[in-house]
Short mmCIF file of C-alpha atoms in Angstrom, two decimals:
data_model
loop_
_atom_site.label_atom_id
_atom_site.label_comp_id
_atom_site.label_asym_id
_atom_site.label_seq_id
_atom_site.Cartn_x
_atom_site.Cartn_y
_atom_site.Cartn_z
CA UNK H 1 155.52 115.46 131.21
CA UNK H 2 154.73 115.35 127.03
CA UNK H 3 155.50 111.70 126.95
CA UNK H 4 152.83 111.76 129.74
CA UNK H 5 150.37 113.39 127.27
CA UNK H 6 151.68 111.00 124.42
CA UNK H 7 151.12 107.97 126.23
CA UNK H 8 147.41 108.69 127.43
CA UNK H 9 146.65 110.08 123.81
CA UNK H 10 147.76 106.03 122.54
CA UNK H 11 145.75 104.31 125.29
CA UNK H 12 142.93 106.53 124.42
CA UNK H 13 143.15 106.13 121.01
CA UNK H 14 143.66 102.15 121.25
CA UNK H 15 140.11 101.90 123.62
CA UNK H 16 138.43 104.20 121.00
CA UNK H 17 139.49 101.64 118.00
CA UNK H 18 138.37 98.74 120.49
CA UNK H 19 135.00 100.09 121.05
CA UNK H 20 134.48 100.84 117.73
CA UNK H 21 135.36 97.51 116.28
CA UNK H 22 133.25 95.71 118.97
CA UNK H 23 130.20 98.14 118.58
CA UNK H 24 130.02 97.63 114.52
CA UNK H 25 128.73 94.04 113.67
CA UNK H 26 129.65 92.34 110.10
CA UNK H 27 126.92 92.35 108.30
CA UNK H 28 126.04 88.43 107.06
CA UNK H 29 125.79 88.19 103.46
CA UNK H 30 121.92 87.64 102.67
CA UNK H 31 121.07 84.32 102.20
CA UNK H 32 117.88 83.93 98.97
CA UNK H 33 114.75 83.38 100.90
CA UNK H 34 112.94 80.49 100.07
CA UNK H 35 109.26 81.06 99.29
CA UNK H 36 106.42 78.82 101.69
CA UNK H 37 103.86 78.10 98.83
CA UNK H 38 101.63 76.81 101.52
CA UNK H 39 98.88 78.80 102.47
CA UNK H 40 96.98 76.59 104.81
CA UNK H 41 97.32 74.86 107.70
CA UNK H 42 98.62 71.22 107.04
CA UNK H 43 98.20 67.90 108.68
CA UNK H 44 100.62 65.17 107.93
CA UNK H 45 99.22 61.45 107.69
CA UNK H 46 101.05 58.42 107.19
CA UNK H 47 99.86 56.91 104.22
CA UNK H 48 96.13 57.14 104.31
CA UNK H 49 94.39 55.54 101.18
CA UNK H 50 92.82 57.31 98.72
CA UNK H 51 91.46 56.74 95.44
CA UNK H 52 91.61 59.02 92.38
CA UNK H 53 90.36 59.19 88.60
CA UNK H 54 91.60 61.87 85.55
CA UNK H 55 89.89 63.50 83.21
CA UNK H 56 91.19 61.16 80.39
CA UNK H 57 89.38 58.18 81.69
CA UNK H 58 86.79 58.84 84.12
CA UNK H 59 86.10 55.30 84.79
CA UNK H 60 89.26 54.11 86.10
CA UNK H 61 89.73 54.29 89.48
CA UNK H 62 93.55 54.69 90.60
CA UNK H 63 94.72 54.57 93.94
CA UNK H 64 97.20 56.46 95.94
CA UNK H 65 97.92 57.51 99.93
CA UNK H 66 97.68 61.16 101.37
CA UNK H 67 101.04 62.43 103.13
CA UNK H 68 99.64 65.82 104.45
CA UNK H 69 96.63 67.67 103.40
CA UNK H 70 95.12 70.90 104.03
CA UNK H 71 92.28 73.25 102.78
CA UNK H 72 94.10 74.09 99.54
CA UNK H 73 95.93 70.76 98.83
CA UNK H 74 97.36 67.69 99.29
CA UNK H 75 100.48 65.59 99.03
CA UNK H 76 99.68 62.26 97.20
CA UNK H 77 101.90 59.43 96.18
CA UNK H 78 101.22 56.71 94.08
CA UNK H 79 102.44 54.08 91.52
CA UNK H 80 100.83 55.71 88.75
CA UNK H 81 102.56 57.66 85.82
CA UNK H 82 100.56 60.48 85.72
CA UNK H 83 103.08 62.57 82.82
CA UNK H 84 100.95 64.46 80.99
CA UNK H 85 97.13 64.62 83.56
CA UNK H 86 96.43 67.61 84.91
CA UNK H 87 93.41 67.88 86.44
CA UNK H 88 92.24 64.66 88.97
CA UNK H 89 89.49 63.57 91.45
CA UNK H 90 90.49 62.86 94.19
CA UNK H 91 88.30 60.88 97.30
CA UNK H 92 89.07 60.07 100.55
CA UNK H 93 87.49 59.58 103.71
CA UNK H 94 88.13 61.18 106.86
CA UNK H 95 85.74 60.11 109.05
CA UNK H 96 83.29 62.14 105.85
CA UNK H 97 83.92 61.20 102.55
CA UNK H 98 85.00 63.64 100.26
CA UNK H 99 85.72 63.69 96.48
CA UNK H 100 87.84 67.31 95.54
CA UNK H 101 88.82 68.35 92.39
CA UNK H 102 92.27 69.18 91.76
CA UNK H 103 95.07 70.17 89.59
CA UNK H 104 98.65 68.41 89.64
CA UNK H 105 101.08 71.55 90.72
CA UNK H 106 104.33 69.41 91.51
CA UNK H 107 105.39 65.78 90.21
CA UNK H 108 108.63 64.36 91.19
CA UNK H 109 109.65 60.58 90.60
CA UNK H 110 110.32 58.38 94.22
CA UNK H 111 112.35 55.44 94.45
CA UNK H 112 110.79 52.33 94.21
CA UNK H 113 108.22 53.42 91.41
CA UNK H 114 106.48 55.66 93.39
CA UNK H 115 105.48 59.31 92.20
CA UNK H 116 104.64 61.93 94.71
CA UNK H 117 102.18 64.93 93.28
CA UNK H 118 101.40 68.08 94.78
CA UNK H 119 97.92 68.53 94.20
CA UNK H 120 95.99 71.72 94.29
CA UNK H 121 92.06 71.53 94.88
CA UNK H 122 90.05 74.28 92.40
CA UNK H 123 86.80 75.15 92.94
CA UNK H 124 85.64 74.78 96.53
CA UNK H 125 82.94 75.94 97.73
CA UNK H 126 83.12 77.54 101.38
CA UNK H 127 81.00 74.93 103.05
CA UNK H 128 82.99 71.93 101.76
CA UNK H 129 86.21 73.97 102.50
CA UNK H 130 84.96 74.73 106.50
CA UNK H 131 84.03 71.62 106.58
CA UNK H 132 87.81 70.05 105.74
CA UNK H 133 89.14 72.49 107.77
CA UNK H 134 86.88 72.05 110.40
CA UNK H 135 88.22 67.91 110.20
CA UNK H 136 91.73 68.68 109.57
CA UNK H 137 91.92 70.83 112.80
CA UNK H 138 90.02 68.17 115.47
CA UNK H 139 92.11 65.60 113.69
CA UNK H 140 95.41 67.42 114.32
CA UNK H 141 94.44 68.72 118.01
CA UNK H 142 93.67 65.21 119.01
CA UNK H 143 97.47 64.08 117.67
CA UNK H 144 96.05 61.34 115.89
CA UNK H 145 97.50 59.59 113.10
CA UNK H 146 95.89 58.16 110.36
#
């Protein structure tokens, strides 16, 4: 009779250990989160042509293309090396012409002599911002690649 109680107790202990192991989950190591720098809806464009000028030589018109754009800024690709340049005016047409002031927040050299710039629009008035948002939203809903 004592062996029956001992066997039952051992079985109960094994079942308890199995249940505890199944219910406790191992914690995964925390992965560092990458901050999303974007705070606005963004529309991807494929090589949409634009011109821009820099404040140091406002009479020189430079050429580039827009990869994506939002009401807060755009991604500009160009052959121009803008080292030391912070403020630019970007001119483009999306059914309406825009000439927007921007500040280069990010720069990176790409292959084939191209440069990738992250431009943040500065000092946009509410009317221009709303007009740009409406155009970008309408283009995204049309699923049109410009």
